[in-house]
mmCIF file of C-alpha atoms in Angstrom:
data_model
loop_
_atom_site.group_PDB
_atom_site.id
_atom_site.type_symbol
_atom_site.label_atom_id
_atom_site.label_comp_id
_atom_site.label_asym_id
_atom_site.label_seq_id
_atom_site.Cartn_x
_atom_site.Cartn_y
_atom_site.Cartn_z
ATOM 1 C CA GLY A 1 -0.268 4.084 9.704
ATOM 2 C CA ASN A 2 -0.246 6.359 6.710
ATOM 3 C CA SER A 3 0.434 9.978 7.064
ATOM 4 C CA VAL A 4 1.959 12.935 5.026
ATOM 5 C CA THR A 5 3.648 15.929 6.389
ATOM 6 C CA GLN A 6 4.451 18.926 4.353
ATOM 7 C CA MET A 7 5.856 22.312 5.229
ATOM 8 C CA GLU A 8 3.649 24.876 6.387
ATOM 9 C CA GLY A 9 3.024 27.975 4.601
ATOM 10 C CA PRO A 10 2.386 30.418 3.418
ATOM 11 C CA VAL A 11 5.153 30.695 1.076
ATOM 12 C CA THR A 12 5.872 33.897 -0.717
ATOM 13 C CA LEU A 13 8.324 34.159 -3.571
ATOM 14 C CA SER A 14 9.242 36.675 -6.188
ATOM 15 C CA GLU A 15 8.754 35.645 -9.856
ATOM 16 C CA GLU A 16 11.573 33.543 -11.275
ATOM 17 C CA ALA A 17 12.647 32.354 -7.709
ATOM 18 C CA PHE A 18 13.368 28.809 -6.899
ATOM 19 C CA LEU A 19 10.736 26.825 -5.102
ATOM 20 C CA THR A 20 11.011 23.924 -2.795
ATOM 21 C CA ILE A 21 8.017 22.547 -0.775
ATOM 22 C CA ASN A 22 9.015 19.666 1.581
ATOM 23 C CA CYS A 23 6.882 16.579 1.930
ATOM 24 C CA THR A 24 7.746 13.461 3.915
ATOM 25 C CA TYR A 25 5.526 10.491 4.393
ATOM 26 C CA THR A 26 4.933 7.432 6.568
ATOM 27 C CA ALA A 27 3.327 4.458 4.964
ATOM 28 C CA THR A 28 2.777 0.810 5.270
ATOM 29 C CA GLY A 29 3.782 -1.082 2.053
ATOM 30 C CA TYR A 30 4.829 0.768 -1.099
ATOM 31 C CA PRO A 31 2.652 3.767 -1.750
ATOM 32 C CA SER A 32 2.295 5.981 -4.814
ATOM 33 C CA LEU A 33 3.114 9.654 -4.324
ATOM 34 C CA PHE A 34 1.356 12.582 -5.589
ATOM 35 C CA TRP A 35 1.311 16.370 -5.666
ATOM 36 C CA TYR A 36 -1.975 17.983 -6.287
ATOM 37 C CA VAL A 37 -2.590 21.633 -7.001
ATOM 38 C CA GLN A 38 -5.643 23.834 -6.113
ATOM 39 C CA TYR A 39 -6.013 27.069 -7.905
ATOM 40 C CA PRO A 40 -8.353 29.652 -6.362
ATOM 41 C CA GLY A 41 -11.944 28.623 -6.787
ATOM 42 C CA GLU A 42 -11.082 25.371 -8.466
ATOM 43 C CA GLY A 43 -10.907 21.754 -7.482
ATOM 44 C CA LEU A 44 -7.677 19.721 -6.734
ATOM 45 C CA GLN A 45 -5.808 18.789 -9.881
ATOM 46 C CA LEU A 46 -3.167 16.243 -10.143
ATOM 47 C CA LEU A 47 0.129 18.063 -10.703
ATOM 48 C CA LEU A 48 2.564 15.053 -10.882
ATOM 49 C CA LYS A 49 3.018 11.576 -9.564
ATOM 50 C CA ALA A 50 5.515 8.799 -8.785
ATOM 51 C CA THR A 51 4.638 5.240 -8.287
ATOM 52 C CA LYS A 52 7.944 3.642 -7.158
ATOM 53 C CA ALA A 53 11.245 4.564 -5.594
ATOM 54 C CA ASP A 54 13.609 6.891 -7.542
ATOM 55 C CA ASP A 55 10.763 7.671 -9.940
ATOM 56 C CA LYS A 56 10.730 11.358 -10.795
ATOM 57 C CA GLY A 57 7.339 13.017 -11.627
ATOM 58 C CA SER A 58 7.343 16.159 -13.529
ATOM 59 C CA ASN A 59 4.768 18.569 -15.106
ATOM 60 C CA LYS A 60 4.667 22.301 -15.934
ATOM 61 C CA GLY A 61 8.275 22.766 -14.755
ATOM 62 C CA PHE A 62 7.628 21.122 -11.349
ATOM 63 C CA GLU A 63 9.486 18.089 -10.332
ATOM 64 C CA ALA A 64 9.562 15.629 -7.479
ATOM 65 C CA THR A 65 11.525 12.567 -6.798
ATOM 66 C CA TYR A 66 10.413 9.567 -4.733
ATOM 67 C CA ARG A 67 12.982 9.019 -2.115
ATOM 68 C CA LYS A 68 12.439 5.779 -0.320
ATOM 69 C CA GLU A 69 15.542 6.176 1.855
ATOM 70 C CA THR A 70 14.370 9.478 3.277
ATOM 71 C CA THR A 71 10.652 8.902 2.699
ATOM 72 C CA SER A 72 10.355 12.223 0.993
ATOM 73 C CA PHE A 73 8.756 13.713 -2.202
ATOM 74 C CA HIS A 74 9.832 17.240 -2.150
ATOM 75 C CA LEU A 75 8.390 19.469 -4.839
ATOM 76 C CA GLU A 76 10.672 21.808 -6.850
ATOM 77 C CA LYS A 77 10.612 24.388 -9.700
ATOM 78 C CA GLY A 78 13.381 26.274 -10.894
ATOM 79 C CA SER A 79 11.583 29.505 -11.826
ATOM 80 C CA VAL A 80 8.107 30.161 -10.494
ATOM 81 C CA GLN A 81 5.589 32.388 -12.209
ATOM 82 C CA VAL A 82 2.641 34.446 -10.899
ATOM 83 C CA SER A 83 0.364 31.872 -12.317
ATOM 84 C CA ASP A 84 1.787 29.174 -9.955
ATOM 85 C CA SER A 85 0.134 30.883 -7.076
ATOM 86 C CA ALA A 86 -2.095 28.188 -5.543
ATOM 87 C CA VAL A 87 -2.250 25.701 -2.789
ATOM 88 C CA TYR A 88 -0.122 22.529 -3.177
ATOM 89 C CA PHE A 89 -1.031 19.182 -1.515
ATOM 90 C CA CYS A 90 1.352 16.232 -1.200
ATOM 91 C CA ALA A 91 -0.534 12.904 -1.025
ATOM 92 C CA LEU A 92 0.057 9.184 -0.907
ATOM 93 C CA GLN A 93 -2.046 6.441 -2.122
ATOM 94 C CA THR A 94 -2.107 2.842 -0.773
ATOM 95 C CA GLY A 95 -4.244 -0.038 -2.084
ATOM 96 C CA ALA A 96 -6.826 0.661 -4.710
ATOM 97 C CA ASN A 97 -8.192 4.056 -3.751
ATOM 98 C CA ASN A 98 -7.142 5.459 -0.323
ATOM 99 C CA LEU A 99 -5.490 8.874 -0.620
ATOM 100 C CA PHE A 100 -3.818 10.483 2.395
ATOM 101 C CA PHE A 101 -3.046 14.138 2.132
ATOM 102 C CA GLY A 102 -0.711 16.611 3.726
ATOM 103 C CA THR A 103 -2.266 19.933 5.269
ATOM 104 C CA GLY A 104 -1.406 21.917 2.003
ATOM 105 C CA THR A 105 1.013 24.783 1.355
ATOM 106 C CA ARG A 106 -0.235 28.045 0.075
ATOM 107 C CA LEU A 107 2.130 29.688 -2.507
ATOM 108 C CA THR A 108 2.015 33.151 -3.408
ATOM 109 C CA VAL A 109 4.223 34.505 -6.369
ATOM 110 C CA ILE A 110 4.545 38.334 -6.653
ATOM 111 C CA PRO A 111 5.680 40.031 -9.807
ATOM 112 C CA GLY B 1 -12.144 16.188 -19.637
ATOM 113 C CA ALA B 2 -12.800 14.603 -16.246
ATOM 114 C CA VAL B 3 -14.537 17.475 -14.795
ATOM 115 C CA VAL B 4 -16.262 17.233 -11.376
ATOM 116 C CA SER B 5 -18.819 19.836 -10.151
ATOM 117 C CA GLN B 6 -20.300 20.345 -6.744
ATOM 118 C CA HIS B 7 -23.363 22.111 -5.801
ATOM 119 C CA PRO B 8 -23.744 24.350 -3.878
ATOM 120 C CA SER B 9 -20.344 25.901 -3.623
ATOM 121 C CA TRP B 10 -21.337 27.408 -0.248
ATOM 122 C CA VAL B 11 -24.336 26.930 2.173
ATOM 123 C CA ILE B 12 -25.279 28.491 5.388
ATOM 124 C CA CYS B 13 -27.893 26.853 7.532
ATOM 125 C CA LYS B 14 -29.506 26.863 11.006
ATOM 126 C CA SER B 15 -28.565 24.207 13.504
ATOM 127 C CA GLY B 16 -30.880 21.281 13.439
ATOM 128 C CA THR B 17 -31.611 21.409 9.726
ATOM 129 C CA SER B 18 -30.261 19.053 7.031
ATOM 130 C CA VAL B 19 -28.225 20.108 4.083
ATOM 131 C CA LYS B 20 -27.634 18.295 0.721
ATOM 132 C CA ILE B 21 -24.519 18.572 -1.227
ATOM 133 C CA GLU B 22 -24.316 17.194 -4.882
ATOM 134 C CA CYS B 23 -21.329 15.978 -6.659
ATOM 135 C CA ARG B 24 -21.553 15.353 -10.421
ATOM 136 C CA SER B 25 -19.122 13.872 -13.065
ATOM 137 C CA LEU B 26 -19.820 16.046 -15.971
ATOM 138 C CA ASP B 27 -18.039 14.253 -18.780
ATOM 139 C CA PHE B 28 -17.394 10.845 -17.492
ATOM 140 C CA GLN B 29 -18.932 7.833 -15.730
ATOM 141 C CA ALA B 30 -17.652 7.589 -12.189
ATOM 142 C CA THR B 31 -17.500 3.966 -10.731
ATOM 143 C CA THR B 32 -16.570 5.309 -7.383
ATOM 144 C CA MET B 33 -17.010 8.689 -5.671
ATOM 145 C CA PHE B 34 -15.335 9.868 -2.506
ATOM 146 C CA TRP B 35 -16.232 12.394 0.109
ATOM 147 C CA TYR B 36 -13.592 14.269 1.960
ATOM 148 C CA ARG B 37 -13.853 16.830 4.683
ATOM 149 C CA GLN B 38 -11.203 19.652 5.232
ATOM 150 C CA PHE B 39 -10.884 21.785 8.451
ATOM 151 C CA PRO B 40 -8.985 25.044 8.263
ATOM 152 C CA LYS B 41 -5.257 24.412 7.865
ATOM 153 C CA GLN B 42 -5.741 20.715 8.032
ATOM 154 C CA SER B 43 -5.609 17.872 5.667
ATOM 155 C CA LEU B 44 -8.362 16.514 3.435
ATOM 156 C CA MET B 45 -9.739 13.551 5.568
ATOM 157 C CA LEU B 46 -11.646 10.781 3.620
ATOM 158 C CA MET B 47 -15.172 10.441 5.081
ATOM 159 C CA ALA B 48 -16.598 7.659 2.866
ATOM 160 C CA THR B 49 -16.308 5.965 -0.457
ATOM 161 C CA SER B 50 -19.391 5.260 -2.459
ATOM 162 C CA ASN B 51 -19.944 2.925 -5.470
ATOM 163 C CA GLU B 52 -22.752 3.344 -7.699
ATOM 164 C CA GLY B 53 -25.811 1.396 -6.740
ATOM 165 C CA SER B 54 -24.415 0.130 -3.395
ATOM 166 C CA LYS B 55 -24.022 1.305 0.154
ATOM 167 C CA ALA B 56 -21.239 3.747 1.007
ATOM 168 C CA THR B 57 -18.179 2.714 3.020
ATOM 169 C CA TYR B 58 -17.583 4.860 5.857
ATOM 170 C CA GLU B 59 -14.123 5.542 7.493
ATOM 171 C CA GLN B 60 -13.687 4.966 11.066
ATOM 172 C CA GLY B 61 -15.193 7.675 13.277
ATOM 173 C CA VAL B 62 -17.646 9.112 10.526
ATOM 174 C CA GLU B 63 -21.321 8.718 11.706
ATOM 175 C CA LYS B 64 -23.092 6.961 8.794
ATOM 176 C CA ASP B 65 -26.376 8.241 10.184
ATOM 177 C CA LYS B 66 -25.369 11.798 10.198
ATOM 178 C CA PHE B 67 -23.612 11.881 6.798
ATOM 179 C CA LEU B 68 -25.939 10.169 4.360
ATOM 180 C CA ILE B 69 -24.353 9.243 1.079
ATOM 181 C CA ASN B 70 -26.407 8.195 -2.003
ATOM 182 C CA HIS B 71 -24.735 7.255 -5.195
ATOM 183 C CA ALA B 72 -27.844 6.647 -7.327
ATOM 184 C CA SER B 73 -26.088 6.940 -10.861
ATOM 185 C CA LEU B 74 -22.682 6.801 -12.408
ATOM 186 C CA THR B 75 -22.617 10.563 -12.563
ATOM 187 C CA LEU B 76 -24.197 11.775 -9.290
ATOM 188 C CA SER B 77 -23.428 11.219 -5.582
ATOM 189 C CA THR B 78 -25.075 13.271 -2.786
ATOM 190 C CA LEU B 79 -23.867 13.887 0.686
ATOM 191 C CA THR B 80 -26.713 14.999 3.102
ATOM 192 C CA VAL B 81 -25.634 16.392 6.476
ATOM 193 C CA THR B 82 -28.542 15.652 8.805
ATOM 194 C CA SER B 83 -29.443 17.652 11.808
ATOM 195 C CA ALA B 84 -26.361 19.857 11.211
ATOM 196 C CA HIS B 85 -24.552 21.451 14.288
ATOM 197 C CA PRO B 86 -21.938 24.246 14.268
ATOM 198 C CA GLU B 87 -19.147 21.565 14.692
ATOM 199 C CA ASP B 88 -20.164 20.235 11.219
ATOM 200 C CA SER B 89 -19.018 23.418 9.662
ATOM 201 C CA SER B 90 -16.348 22.566 7.318
ATOM 202 C CA PHE B 91 -15.293 22.386 3.620
ATOM 203 C CA TYR B 92 -16.604 19.136 1.973
ATOM 204 C CA ILE B 93 -14.902 17.871 -1.243
ATOM 205 C CA CYS B 94 -15.820 15.241 -3.503
ATOM 206 C CA SER B 95 -13.814 13.347 -5.977
ATOM 207 C CA ALA B 96 -14.519 10.563 -8.618
ATOM 208 C CA ASN B 97 -12.729 7.798 -10.461
ATOM 209 C CA ASP B 98 -13.281 7.539 -14.147
ATOM 210 C CA ARG B 99 -13.814 3.894 -14.804
ATOM 211 C CA ASP B 100 -12.306 4.181 -18.365
ATOM 212 C CA ARG B 101 -8.918 5.212 -17.030
ATOM 213 C CA HIS B 102 -7.513 2.040 -15.355
ATOM 214 C CA SER B 103 -3.800 3.268 -14.818
ATOM 215 C CA TYR B 104 -3.857 3.885 -11.154
ATOM 216 C CA ASN B 105 -7.301 4.981 -10.000
ATOM 217 C CA GLU B 106 -6.789 8.738 -10.338
ATOM 218 C CA GLN B 107 -9.313 10.679 -8.581
ATOM 219 C CA PHE B 108 -10.830 13.823 -10.122
ATOM 220 C CA PHE B 109 -11.793 16.443 -7.528
ATOM 221 C CA GLY B 110 -14.662 18.908 -7.336
ATOM 222 C CA PRO B 111 -14.336 22.482 -6.125
ATOM 223 C CA GLY B 112 -15.710 21.963 -2.749
ATOM 224 C CA THR B 113 -18.666 23.110 -0.750
ATOM 225 C CA ARG B 114 -18.362 25.299 2.302
ATOM 226 C CA LEU B 115 -20.911 24.585 4.971
ATOM 227 C CA THR B 116 -21.520 27.044 7.719
ATOM 228 C CA VAL B 117 -23.962 26.004 10.503
ATOM 229 C CA LEU B 118 -25.153 28.808 12.578
#
């Protein structure tokens, strides 16, 4: 079956610290992989994506590389800001529409 | 662009009553809308997929008679929780596909509706 496992939070970091949020997946076939972010009071927004092995998705200083050999898609950012405080969801998509989400990781960045 | 709204953002109701949640695509036409449910500290779980003008497709284990979905137009889908019970209390999130964006069926999400059944 299809599933996503991501590290449990909450994660609290100081501003300018390095961020890693781990995500591993199980899927049938060749899924596309996503990171979504949910800021307080808002809907989920697509942060970045990768559609095939070894692709690197990047946006707003965040990066994640599709690693088929380790079935992983870890999210990283070299220097977090207070404005990055949000809940981050890893997800995979198979077929036309079906999205499977991880449980979400809450990140709090303190000044 | 690609904004999705939900109404209400939160609702409290008595057990046995029905509650309707609206999902609207504000600046695009949505071929397909999706309804998810999220329990505390758990994943978003897809409940059903609805296409404009046709019946919704429900995921396994989701009661179609309890969670009525209507997708009457390209900008509106509604989820009605009928005869709600405390175990239906949850966070309900909708999303929509923009049919003019063909790349990979990106879904645009609403802010969610928190339902509490007393």
